[in-house]
Structure formats: structure tokens, C-alpha cells
Tab-separated table of C-alpha atoms and ligand atoms in Angstrom:
chain	number	residue	atom	x	y	z
A	449	MET	CA	-34.937	-23.182	-14.775
A	450	GLY	CA	-31.221	-24.329	-14.472
A	451	VAL	CA	-28.691	-22.453	-12.413
A	452	ASP	CA	-26.331	-20.306	-14.634
A	453	GLN	CA	-22.926	-21.556	-14.327
A	454	SER	CA	-21.113	-18.158	-14.665
A	455	ASP	CA	-23.274	-16.921	-11.734
A	456	LEU	CA	-22.056	-19.801	-9.754
A	457	GLU	CA	-18.439	-19.086	-10.681
A	458	ILE	CA	-18.777	-15.377	-9.691
A	459	LYS	CA	-20.370	-16.555	-6.287
A	460	GLU	CA	-17.267	-18.736	-5.795
A	461	LYS	CA	-14.988	-15.854	-6.636
A	462	VAL	CA	-16.921	-13.702	-4.075
A	463	ILE	CA	-16.525	-16.346	-1.335
A	464	ASN	CA	-12.853	-16.803	-2.224
A	465	GLN	CA	-12.272	-12.969	-1.708
A	466	LEU	CA	-14.428	-12.917	1.487
A	467	ARG	CA	-12.015	-15.623	2.872
A	468	GLY	CA	-9.460	-12.726	2.909
A	469	VAL	CA	-11.693	-10.548	5.077
A	470	VAL	CA	-10.693	-11.090	8.710
A	471	ASP	CA	-12.619	-10.160	11.854
A	472	PRO	CA	-9.891	-8.191	13.423
A	473	GLU	CA	-11.073	-9.145	16.825
A	474	LEU	CA	-11.518	-12.835	16.352
A	475	GLY	CA	-8.624	-13.198	14.080
A	476	SER	CA	-10.347	-15.497	11.549
A	477	ASP	CA	-11.874	-14.881	8.144
A	478	ILE	CA	-15.708	-14.113	8.144
A	479	VAL	CA	-16.433	-17.090	5.852
A	480	ASP	CA	-14.777	-19.522	8.119
A	481	LEU	CA	-16.497	-17.866	11.105
A	482	GLY	CA	-19.887	-18.415	9.532
A	483	MET	CA	-20.612	-14.758	9.346
A	484	VAL	CA	-21.326	-14.755	5.600
A	485	LYS	CA	-25.049	-15.618	5.558
A	486	GLU	CA	-25.962	-15.039	1.857
A	487	VAL	CA	-24.212	-14.205	-1.414
A	488	ASP	CA	-26.475	-13.330	-4.272
A	489	PHE	CA	-25.233	-12.147	-7.730
A	490	LYS	CA	-27.455	-10.801	-10.385
A	491	LYS	CA	-26.634	-10.603	-14.259
A	492	THR	CA	-26.956	-6.770	-13.962
A	493	GLY	CA	-23.665	-6.854	-11.865
A	494	ASP	CA	-25.382	-6.334	-8.585
A	495	LEU	CA	-24.066	-8.300	-5.648
A	496	HIS	CA	-25.921	-8.701	-2.472
A	497	ILE	CA	-24.123	-10.108	0.572
A	498	THR	CA	-25.592	-10.630	4.076
A	499	ILE	CA	-23.053	-10.550	6.899
A	500	ALA	CA	-23.976	-11.405	10.562
A	501	LEU	CA	-21.842	-9.728	13.165
A	502	THR	CA	-21.184	-11.051	16.676
A	503	THR	CA	-22.847	-7.965	18.059
A	504	ALA	CA	-25.176	-5.250	16.661
A	505	GLY	CA	-23.272	-1.950	16.356
A	506	CYS	CA	-19.888	-3.512	16.420
A	507	PRO	CA	-17.468	-0.759	15.667
A	508	LEU	CA	-15.457	-3.207	13.621
A	509	LYS	CA	-18.175	-3.122	11.099
A	510	ALA	CA	-16.685	-0.117	9.297
A	511	GLN	CA	-13.437	-2.063	9.002
A	512	ILE	CA	-15.066	-5.284	7.677
A	513	GLN	CA	-17.192	-3.147	5.310
A	514	LYS	CA	-14.102	-1.488	3.895
A	515	ASP	CA	-12.289	-4.764	3.453
A	516	VAL	CA	-15.260	-6.342	1.656
A	517	ARG	CA	-15.540	-3.305	-0.606
A	518	LEU	CA	-11.886	-3.363	-1.492
A	519	ARG	CA	-11.931	-6.983	-2.219
A	520	MET	CA	-15.055	-6.935	-4.334
A	521	LYS	CA	-13.240	-4.422	-6.626
A	522	ASN	CA	-11.107	-7.472	-7.665
A	523	ILE	CA	-14.109	-8.933	-9.363
A	524	LEU	CA	-14.695	-7.124	-12.638
A	525	GLU	CA	-18.232	-8.476	-13.200
A	526	ILE	CA	-19.507	-6.756	-10.092
A	527	THR	CA	-20.869	-3.175	-10.538
A	528	SER	CA	-22.450	-2.586	-7.139
A	529	VAL	CA	-22.373	-4.305	-3.730
A	530	LYS	CA	-25.135	-4.153	-1.216
A	531	ILE	CA	-24.125	-5.372	2.179
A	532	GLU	CA	-26.834	-6.275	4.564
A	533	TRP	CA	-25.878	-6.467	8.216
A	534	THR	CA	-27.576	-8.785	10.659
A	535	GLU	CA	-26.634	-10.203	14.081
A	536	LEU	CA	-25.694	-13.791	14.922
A	537	THR	CA	-28.068	-15.631	17.057
A	538	ASP	CA	-26.892	-16.631	20.544
A	539	ALA	CA	-26.372	-20.114	19.310
A	540	GLU	CA	-24.425	-18.996	16.176
A	541	ARG	CA	-22.311	-16.698	18.152
A	542	ALA	CA	-21.297	-19.554	20.481
A	543	GLN	CA	-20.357	-21.574	17.395
A	544	THR	CA	-18.364	-18.644	15.870
A	545	MET	CA	-16.478	-18.161	19.082
A	546	ASP	CA	-15.717	-21.886	19.259
A	547	ARG	CA	-14.456	-21.814	15.800
A	548	ALA	CA	-12.289	-18.727	16.421
A	549	ARG	CA	-10.826	-20.448	19.519
A	550	PHE	CA	-10.192	-23.633	17.594
A	551	ASN	CA	-8.454	-21.667	14.811
A	552	LEU	CA	-6.174	-20.023	17.221
A	553	SER	CA	-5.345	-23.324	18.809
A	554	GLN	CA	-4.389	-24.700	15.417
A	555	GLU	CA	-2.015	-21.833	14.590
A	556	ASP	CA	1.361	-23.479	14.685
A	557	VAL	CA	3.135	-20.247	15.365
A	558	VAL	CA	1.900	-17.893	18.052
A	559	THR	CA	3.350	-14.695	16.946
A	560	GLN	CA	4.046	-11.645	19.145
A	561	ILE	CA	2.290	-9.496	16.652
A	562	PRO	CA	-0.736	-7.982	18.174
A	563	ARG	CA	-4.071	-8.867	16.407
A	564	THR	CA	-4.813	-5.114	15.946
A	565	THR	CA	-1.466	-4.514	14.174
A	566	LYS	CA	-1.835	-4.319	10.303
A	567	SER	CA	1.101	-6.109	8.672
A	568	ILE	CA	2.130	-5.059	5.261
A	569	MET	CA	4.603	-7.176	3.326
A	570	ILE	CA	6.662	-5.250	0.745
A	571	ALA	CA	7.577	-7.756	-1.954
A	572	SER	CA	9.215	-7.922	-5.321
A	573	GLY	CA	9.872	-10.433	-8.027
A	574	LYS	CA	13.634	-9.688	-8.081
A	575	GLY	CA	16.287	-7.839	-6.076
A	576	GLY	CA	17.509	-4.337	-6.973
A	577	VAL	CA	14.075	-2.808	-7.757
A	578	GLY	CA	14.077	-0.706	-4.617
A	579	LYS	CA	11.963	-2.814	-2.295
A	580	SER	CA	14.090	-2.109	0.869
A	581	SER	CA	14.211	1.549	-0.070
A	582	VAL	CA	10.392	1.594	-0.315
A	583	THR	CA	10.035	-0.417	3.053
A	584	ALA	CA	12.338	1.978	4.899
A	585	ASN	CA	10.555	5.092	3.457
A	586	ILE	CA	7.038	3.930	3.973
A	587	ALA	CA	7.850	2.769	7.563
A	588	THR	CA	9.466	6.237	8.132
A	589	GLY	CA	6.505	8.128	6.554
A	590	LEU	CA	3.927	6.225	8.678
A	591	ALA	CA	5.993	7.007	11.867
A	592	ALA	CA	6.294	10.613	10.828
A	593	ARG	CA	2.503	10.659	10.916
A	594	GLY	CA	2.704	9.793	14.710
A	595	LEU	CA	2.215	6.088	14.389
A	596	THR	CA	3.990	3.240	15.961
A	597	VAL	CA	5.516	1.066	13.169
A	598	GLY	CA	7.349	-2.289	13.444
A	599	VAL	CA	9.967	-2.854	10.705
A	600	LEU	CA	10.905	-6.546	10.180
A	601	ASP	CA	13.911	-6.872	7.833
A	602	ALA	CA	13.136	-10.283	6.499
A	603	ASP	CA	15.539	-9.943	3.609
A	604	ILE	CA	17.939	-12.084	5.533
A	605	TRP	CA	20.633	-12.384	2.866
A	606	GLY	CA	20.539	-8.922	1.719
A	607	PHE	CA	19.593	-7.038	4.899
A	608	SER	CA	19.908	-3.265	4.271
A	609	ILE	CA	17.296	-1.768	6.695
A	610	PRO	CA	19.706	-0.983	9.516
A	611	GLN	CA	21.809	1.203	7.120
A	612	MET	CA	18.858	2.699	5.440
A	613	LEU	CA	17.210	3.755	8.712
A	614	GLY	CA	20.512	4.814	10.198
A	615	VAL	CA	20.235	2.371	13.197
A	616	ASP	CA	23.065	0.448	14.515
A	617	GLY	CA	23.384	-1.897	17.450
A	618	ARG	CA	23.000	-5.374	18.694
A	619	LEU	CA	19.560	-7.037	19.737
A	620	ALA	CA	19.314	-7.568	23.455
A	621	GLY	CA	16.955	-9.701	25.531
A	622	ASN	CA	14.563	-8.730	28.269
A	623	GLU	CA	15.613	-10.727	31.245
A	624	GLU	CA	12.128	-10.985	32.630
A	625	THR	CA	10.154	-12.012	29.518
A	626	LYS	CA	13.078	-13.751	27.861
A	627	LYS	CA	12.193	-12.000	24.625
A	628	ILE	CA	14.307	-10.070	22.207
A	629	VAL	CA	13.788	-6.306	22.292
A	630	PRO	CA	13.646	-4.480	19.006
A	631	LEU	CA	15.815	-1.350	18.361
A	632	ILE	CA	13.907	1.831	18.604
A	633	LYS	CA	14.065	4.949	16.455
A	634	ASN	CA	11.722	8.019	17.113
A	635	VAL	CA	10.629	9.852	14.040
A	636	GLY	CA	8.725	13.030	15.038
A	637	THR	CA	5.994	11.823	17.463
A	638	GLY	CA	6.038	8.355	16.016
A	639	THR	CA	8.177	5.328	16.669
A	640	LEU	CA	9.974	2.660	14.601
A	641	LYS	CA	10.558	-0.726	16.237
A	642	ILE	CA	13.150	-2.459	14.066
A	643	ILE	CA	14.446	-6.062	13.829
A	644	SER	CA	17.017	-7.176	11.351
A	645	MET	CA	19.534	-9.974	10.798
A	646	GLY	CA	22.047	-6.993	10.610
A	647	PHE	CA	21.683	-6.550	14.449
A	648	LEU	CA	22.801	-10.166	15.047
A	649	VAL	CA	25.603	-10.765	12.684
A	650	ASP	CA	28.756	-8.960	11.905
A	651	GLU	CA	28.287	-8.259	8.265
A	652	ASN	CA	31.874	-8.801	7.284
A	653	LYS	CA	32.496	-11.814	9.351
A	654	ALA	CA	29.238	-13.702	9.125
A	655	SER	CA	29.935	-17.284	7.985
A	656	LEU	CA	27.501	-18.307	5.250
A	657	ASN	CA	27.279	-21.850	6.845
A	658	TRP	CA	25.964	-20.378	10.113
A	659	ARG	CA	23.626	-18.128	8.223
A	660	GLY	CA	22.369	-21.012	6.213
A	661	LEU	CA	21.606	-23.016	9.291
A	662	ILE	CA	19.471	-20.545	11.148
A	663	LEU	CA	17.919	-19.017	7.978
A	664	ASN	CA	14.652	-20.967	8.198
A	665	ARG	CA	14.322	-20.513	11.891
A	666	ALA	CA	15.324	-16.875	11.934
A	667	VAL	CA	12.244	-15.219	10.560
A	668	ARG	CA	10.064	-17.562	12.807
A	669	HIS	CA	12.112	-16.316	15.836
A	670	PHE	CA	11.634	-12.727	14.807
A	671	LEU	CA	7.875	-13.281	14.937
A	672	GLU	CA	7.710	-15.586	18.006
A	673	ASP	CA	10.373	-14.312	20.314
A	674	VAL	CA	10.497	-10.642	19.745
A	675	GLU	CA	8.776	-8.327	22.313
A	676	TRP	CA	7.017	-6.290	19.583
A	677	GLY	CA	4.396	-4.685	21.850
A	678	ASP	CA	1.730	-2.297	20.569
A	679	MET	CA	2.064	-1.303	16.902
A	680	ASP	CA	-0.144	0.340	14.311
A	681	TYR	CA	1.629	-1.297	11.468
A	682	LEU	CA	4.309	-3.824	10.871
A	683	VAL	CA	6.086	-3.320	7.604
A	684	ILE	CA	8.044	-6.327	6.280
A	685	ASP	CA	10.877	-6.157	3.937
A	686	MET	CA	10.530	-9.486	2.111
A	687	PRO	CA	13.307	-11.329	0.483
A	688	PRO	CA	12.900	-11.034	-3.344
A	689	GLY	CA	11.084	-13.745	-5.190
A	690	THR	CA	9.116	-16.752	-3.837
A	691	GLY	CA	11.243	-18.952	-1.572
A	692	ASP	CA	10.770	-20.747	1.666
A	693	VAL	CA	11.126	-17.682	3.901
A	694	GLN	CA	8.364	-15.861	1.908
A	695	MET	CA	5.966	-18.771	1.890
A	696	GLY	CA	6.690	-19.314	5.671
A	697	LEU	CA	5.866	-15.590	6.331
A	698	ALA	CA	2.754	-15.807	4.287
A	699	LYS	CA	1.623	-18.769	6.378
A	700	MET	CA	2.555	-17.163	9.710
A	701	LEU	CA	0.896	-13.918	9.028
A	702	PRO	CA	-2.090	-14.915	7.047
A	703	ARG	CA	-3.869	-11.545	7.645
A	704	SER	CA	-1.158	-9.501	5.942
A	705	ASP	CA	-1.554	-7.277	3.113
A	706	MET	CA	1.029	-7.300	0.408
A	707	ILE	CA	2.445	-4.395	-1.817
A	708	VAL	CA	4.328	-5.314	-4.810
A	709	VAL	CA	7.250	-3.162	-5.900
A	710	THR	CA	8.190	-3.255	-9.572
A	711	THR	CA	9.946	-1.051	-12.081
A	712	PRO	CA	8.645	0.061	-15.476
A	713	SER	CA	10.521	-2.744	-17.160
A	714	LYS	CA	8.564	-5.659	-18.684
A	715	THR	CA	10.840	-8.375	-17.274
A	716	VAL	CA	10.529	-7.169	-13.772
A	717	GLN	CA	6.792	-6.908	-14.210
A	718	THR	CA	6.670	-10.527	-15.320
A	719	VAL	CA	8.589	-11.830	-12.259
A	720	ALA	CA	6.507	-9.676	-9.927
A	721	THR	CA	3.358	-11.446	-11.237
A	722	ARG	CA	4.791	-14.714	-9.585
A	723	VAL	CA	4.978	-13.106	-6.233
A	724	ALA	CA	1.553	-11.824	-6.510
A	725	SER	CA	0.128	-15.320	-7.320
A	726	MET	CA	1.967	-16.751	-4.357
A	727	ALA	CA	0.262	-14.147	-2.179
A	728	GLN	CA	-3.081	-15.039	-3.663
A	729	SER	CA	-2.655	-18.723	-3.108
A	730	TYR	CA	-2.187	-17.956	0.686
A	731	TYR	CA	-5.269	-15.680	0.642
A	732	LEU	CA	-3.135	-12.671	1.313
A	733	ARG	CA	-4.573	-9.516	0.018
A	734	ILE	CA	-2.624	-7.436	-2.461
A	735	ALA	CA	-3.145	-3.997	-1.476
A	736	GLY	CA	-1.557	-2.367	-4.446
A	737	VAL	CA	1.583	-1.909	-6.697
A	738	ILE	CA	4.333	0.614	-6.440
A	739	GLU	CA	6.325	1.499	-9.446
A	740	ASN	CA	9.940	2.530	-8.521
A	741	MET	CA	12.561	4.170	-10.717
A	742	SER	CA	9.768	5.457	-13.026
A	743	ALA	CA	11.676	8.236	-14.770
A	744	PHE	CA	14.642	10.502	-14.165
A	745	ILE	CA	13.532	14.101	-13.788
A	746	ASN	CA	16.281	16.702	-14.504
A	747	GLU	CA	16.691	20.113	-12.929
A	748	GLU	CA	14.572	21.624	-15.685
A	749	GLY	CA	11.776	19.250	-14.915
A	750	ASN	CA	12.162	17.023	-18.120
A	751	TYR	CA	11.284	13.395	-17.755
A	752	TYR	CA	13.587	10.696	-18.955
A	753	GLU	CA	11.956	7.269	-18.913
A	754	ILE	CA	15.129	5.227	-18.668
A	755	PHE	CA	13.656	1.847	-17.692
A	756	GLY	CA	10.709	2.140	-20.119
A	757	THR	CA	7.167	3.120	-19.040
A	758	GLY	CA	3.919	1.813	-17.698
A	759	GLY	CA	5.129	-1.483	-15.955
A	760	GLY	CA	3.532	-0.556	-12.704
A	761	GLU	CA	0.161	0.468	-14.125
A	762	LYS	CA	0.157	-2.800	-16.238
A	763	LEU	CA	0.878	-4.973	-13.332
A	764	ALA	CA	-1.782	-3.239	-11.193
A	765	GLN	CA	-4.332	-3.834	-13.933
A	766	GLU	CA	-3.395	-7.385	-14.339
A	767	LEU	CA	-3.751	-8.035	-10.535
A	768	GLY	CA	-6.921	-5.901	-10.344
A	769	VAL	CA	-5.365	-3.694	-7.509
A	770	PRO	CA	-4.564	0.036	-7.454
A	771	LEU	CA	-1.350	1.505	-8.452
A	772	LEU	CA	-0.414	3.233	-5.140
A	773	GLY	CA	2.155	5.536	-6.758
A	774	SER	CA	5.298	5.918	-8.803
A	775	ILE	CA	8.725	7.011	-7.533
A	776	PRO	CA	11.143	8.717	-9.892
A	777	ILE	CA	14.871	7.910	-10.080
A	778	ASP	CA	16.246	10.437	-7.661
A	779	PRO	CA	19.770	10.440	-6.325
A	780	PHE	CA	18.338	11.613	-3.008
A	781	VAL	CA	16.815	8.060	-2.603
A	782	SER	CA	20.270	6.477	-2.565
A	783	ASN	CA	21.872	9.313	-0.655
A	784	GLY	CA	19.130	8.956	1.901
A	785	SER	CA	19.762	5.237	2.175
A	786	ASP	CA	23.474	5.773	2.593
A	787	SER	CA	23.168	8.391	5.158
A	788	GLY	CA	20.533	6.544	7.227
A	789	VAL	CA	17.977	9.484	6.738
A	790	PRO	CA	15.144	8.321	4.432
A	791	VAL	CA	14.499	10.546	1.518
A	792	ILE	CA	10.795	10.870	2.648
A	793	LEU	CA	11.827	13.159	5.407
A	794	GLY	CA	13.530	15.579	2.997
A	795	GLU	CA	12.484	17.306	-0.240
A	796	GLY	CA	12.434	16.570	-3.962
A	797	HIS	CA	10.403	14.537	-6.427
A	798	ALA	CA	10.962	11.317	-4.699
A	799	ALA	CA	10.117	12.534	-1.245
A	800	GLU	CA	6.862	14.067	-2.610
A	801	SER	CA	5.861	10.792	-4.372
A	802	LEU	CA	6.702	8.743	-1.352
A	803	ASN	CA	4.576	10.964	0.949
A	804	LEU	CA	1.549	10.578	-1.426
A	805	ILE	CA	2.257	6.854	-1.445
A	806	VAL	CA	2.097	6.780	2.407
A	807	ASP	CA	-1.234	8.449	2.177
A	808	GLU	CA	-2.511	5.859	-0.319
A	809	VAL	CA	-1.211	3.032	1.871
A	810	LEU	CA	-3.053	4.434	4.887
A	811	ALA	CA	-6.213	4.425	2.744
A	812	ALA	CA	-5.778	1.030	1.237
A	813	VAL	CA	-4.668	-0.657	4.531
A	814	PRO	CA	-6.557	1.298	7.217
A	815	LYS	CA	-5.286	1.128	10.667
A	816	VAL	CA	-7.320	-0.933	13.137
A	817	ASN	CA	-8.879	0.890	16.056
A	818	PRO	CA	-8.471	-1.488	18.964
A	819	ILE	CA	-12.029	-1.461	20.096
A	820	ASP	CA	-14.036	-4.474	21.025
A	821	CYS	CA	-17.476	-5.394	20.262
A	822	THR	CA	-18.811	-5.915	23.732
A	823	ALA	CA	-21.231	-2.962	23.773
A	824	HIS	CA	-24.598	-3.490	22.145
A	825	GLY	CA	-25.877	-0.694	19.893
A	826	THR	CA	-27.969	0.012	16.879
A	827	LEU	CA	-27.325	-1.648	13.632
A	828	GLU	CA	-27.525	0.311	10.409
A	829	THR	CA	-29.010	-2.549	8.429
A	830	SER	CA	-27.654	-2.173	4.894
A	831	VAL	CA	-25.351	-0.162	2.676
A	832	THR	CA	-24.998	-0.162	-1.164
A	833	ILE	CA	-21.653	0.679	-2.618
A	834	SER	CA	-20.802	1.315	-6.276
A	835	ASN	CA	-17.943	-0.959	-7.222
A	836	ASN	CA	-16.129	1.552	-9.576
B	1316	ADP	P1	16.005	-4.070	-3.399
B	1316	ADP	O1	15.474	-4.034	-1.914
B	1316	ADP	O2	14.823	-4.332	-4.250
B	1316	ADP	O3	17.061	-5.031	-3.626
B	1316	ADP	P2	17.098	-1.554	-2.787
B	1316	ADP	O4	16.058	-0.783	-2.112
B	1316	ADP	O5	18.261	-2.050	-2.010
B	1316	ADP	O6	16.490	-2.610	-3.623
B	1316	ADP	O7	17.688	-0.519	-3.976
B	1316	ADP	C1	18.792	-0.895	-4.799
B	1316	ADP	C2	19.567	0.371	-5.176
B	1316	ADP	O8	18.925	1.294	-5.831
B	1316	ADP	C3	20.077	0.986	-3.794
B	1316	ADP	O9	21.302	1.523	-3.966
B	1316	ADP	C4	19.053	2.102	-3.664
B	1316	ADP	O10	19.585	3.355	-3.044
B	1316	ADP	C5	18.787	2.572	-5.131
B	1316	ADP	N1	17.479	3.126	-5.436
B	1316	ADP	C6	16.246	2.454	-5.198
B	1316	ADP	N2	15.213	3.265	-5.546
B	1316	ADP	C7	15.761	4.341	-6.161
B	1316	ADP	C8	15.280	5.493	-6.790
B	1316	ADP	N3	13.921	5.754	-6.892
B	1316	ADP	N4	16.125	6.443	-7.285
B	1316	ADP	C9	17.396	6.285	-7.134
B	1316	ADP	N5	18.088	5.161	-6.558
B	1316	ADP	C10	17.158	4.184	-6.099
């Protein structure tokens, strides 16, 4: 009996998706680390994966399982996923560790972003769709939930994060470590650690030549030479589109998730697809889509779909990812940006939607609990999950 070609294709798709699942402790993907032992797909839509962990009872299993489940949702042919867990043998474990060490030595940039920090790139196809507003609000919303959140304003040409977060100042260095120290803003019991080009240049006097010269190095410095310290999340305001800075970031932070911001309009949705395909070619995971400027809601609660309708949902479907939420057109968004108090901390339709979106982000990109897998424990051997 010959091997069915379509089954092979699906198996390949599965392996490709699994390449995006990173063992948070070892910092490499589970395929590369030799932890994926078997992938078996049946015509009925049932997928069976065997994953070997470094240690039985590794608490990171829950994280890996969640990541695998989310990624398998991208493959429409799969209806249920059965994951069987085993443990690497001593010899395999030694090989896996060697591989992880080798990968680390090959990383051309050693970033200061802790391995347990989840980085989320907020991207858009074009400018003006509200990407920076979404970044500022999501970061603030996460901090308001008691988390420590880094904010990297990588929109070098159009930096607006300092203004939106109401933080002004100049970056200074730590004499001892010779690293740049981010500016800090406390939000409730949480903390924002913010880095932006705006803290380095005088907006009105900055010479374009000078900016151009350091542009390619700047983002790299922000990852290499900033004393970020502990963070639950790093939220990155990406420049719009798919230029060198974006690709550089994708390469330097290969374990990032990306959220694509779009508006209901068809043109915006088409250009957003390009950003998504860049992300996919770097094996970044697209965690979801956010639709901004969805509709204007007047005081009587009537909806006016000024920029059309359905663009976010359509893009999410096209990418096979969830629509994390929609934000209406609300003057409080721009007022919040201008006053430096993000709208998410206030009231109104946009604040409500943004708070729901932060909860969705927490579910789609779960925070890593920094626990190691040194303790031996029992191993629950298999789990079956419906893929709907
Ligand atoms: P981008 O980062 O995509 O260029 P910005 O976040 O800077 O976009 O937003 C562009 C402009 O639109 C800003 O003036 C911002 O205040 C405004 N804006 C963004 N989202 C909304 C919204 N939902 N309602 C009203 N104004 C918005």
C-alpha cells in the first residue's frame, strides 16, 4: 500500500507548526531539540503526537501542551489532537542539552530579554491603524493586572509611545553594568519598563541623517544593551510594514508571538496579510488579530461602521488565528494618547473592549511561570484535545 501524499503533507504542516513550539527553559524549538518522537495523522482527522520531555513531571509540560494545541488549530484538517508524553533517555537528554547549548552559541545577538519573558510584537501592514495606541493600552492593561511589562518602541521613525504612556525623560546608563536603564512607570501594582527612541533624540531637532545612520543598530542596542531585568511580557510596537527593522526583530526574537492590528477596511486587511506572511516565514506565531476603529458608537448606542465591516474577522480567518477583539472609534482613545493616560484605565466602549482584549491576550499568550524541570515527578502519559 502506497503512502498517501496528503497525509504526508499534513504531517509536514504539523512539524512546521511544532517548530514554533519552544521549550521555554532550553530556548529552542521542540523539533530541533529532538523532543518530537512521533507524528501520526489519520484520515479521520485524528492526530497523534508523542513528545519526550527532559524530565518526567516537568511543570513546563502545561505550557508546551497549550502551545501545541494552539498551533494545531492552524491546521484545518485536524479535528482532535492526542499528545502522548514520554521522557528522554539519559543519552537523548544529553544530546538535547548539547543541541540547546549549540543553538545558544549560534545566536548572533545575545539579548537581555529573559527567556521566561513572553514577547509580543504588535504589527500592522500600514501606519495610522492604531498599532501604537493598541500597544500602549495592552501594555498598560497587563501592568494594571499586576504584571511587569517591558515596552519596546521599535517604531523608530514614528515613535509615539512616550507621549501615549505619559513618560518623558532621557535614558541613562548604569555605571556598573554599562547598560541602559529603561524608564519606569508604575500602574497599580504593576510596572512598565519603557524604551523608546523618543528618550534619546530631541524630536524637533533630530537630524534625519543621524537617525538614518543608527537606525539599523538602534533596535539591536535596545535588545542587547538595555538592562531589562525580570519581565512577564515584552510588548513591542513594530514599525508598520515589513522592512529591515521588522525582519531584524523577528530574527533576534524568534520566540515572539505577533498580534496583527488592522481596521475593517479591505485595503488595510490586504497589506496586513503581508506582515503575517513575514512572521510565518520566521516561524513566529501569530497569536491573533485585533480590529481597530471598528465602528463609531454614538451616545444613544447606535453603531456607524465608518470604515466598513468585517476586515478583522476576515483576516483572522485567512490566517487561521483568533480575532482577539474589536475596538470602536472612540475620541477617548486619542484623548488618552494625547494626555498620556491610556484609555484602558478609564471608562467607555473602547476601554471595555481593550480590557476584554487584554484578557484574550493573556489566554492566547500565557505568561511563563519561571520554574525549572529539575524535580522528578509523575508523568500523566497522554491527553486528547478536540481541535475545535
Ligand atoms: P499607528 O501606530 O498604527 O500609526 P496610532 O496608534 O498612532 O496608529 O493611531 C493613529 C491615530 O488614530 C492617533 O491619533 C490615535 O489617537 C487615533 N486612534 C487610534 N485608534 C483609535 C480609536 N479606536 N478611536 C479613535 N482614535 C483612534
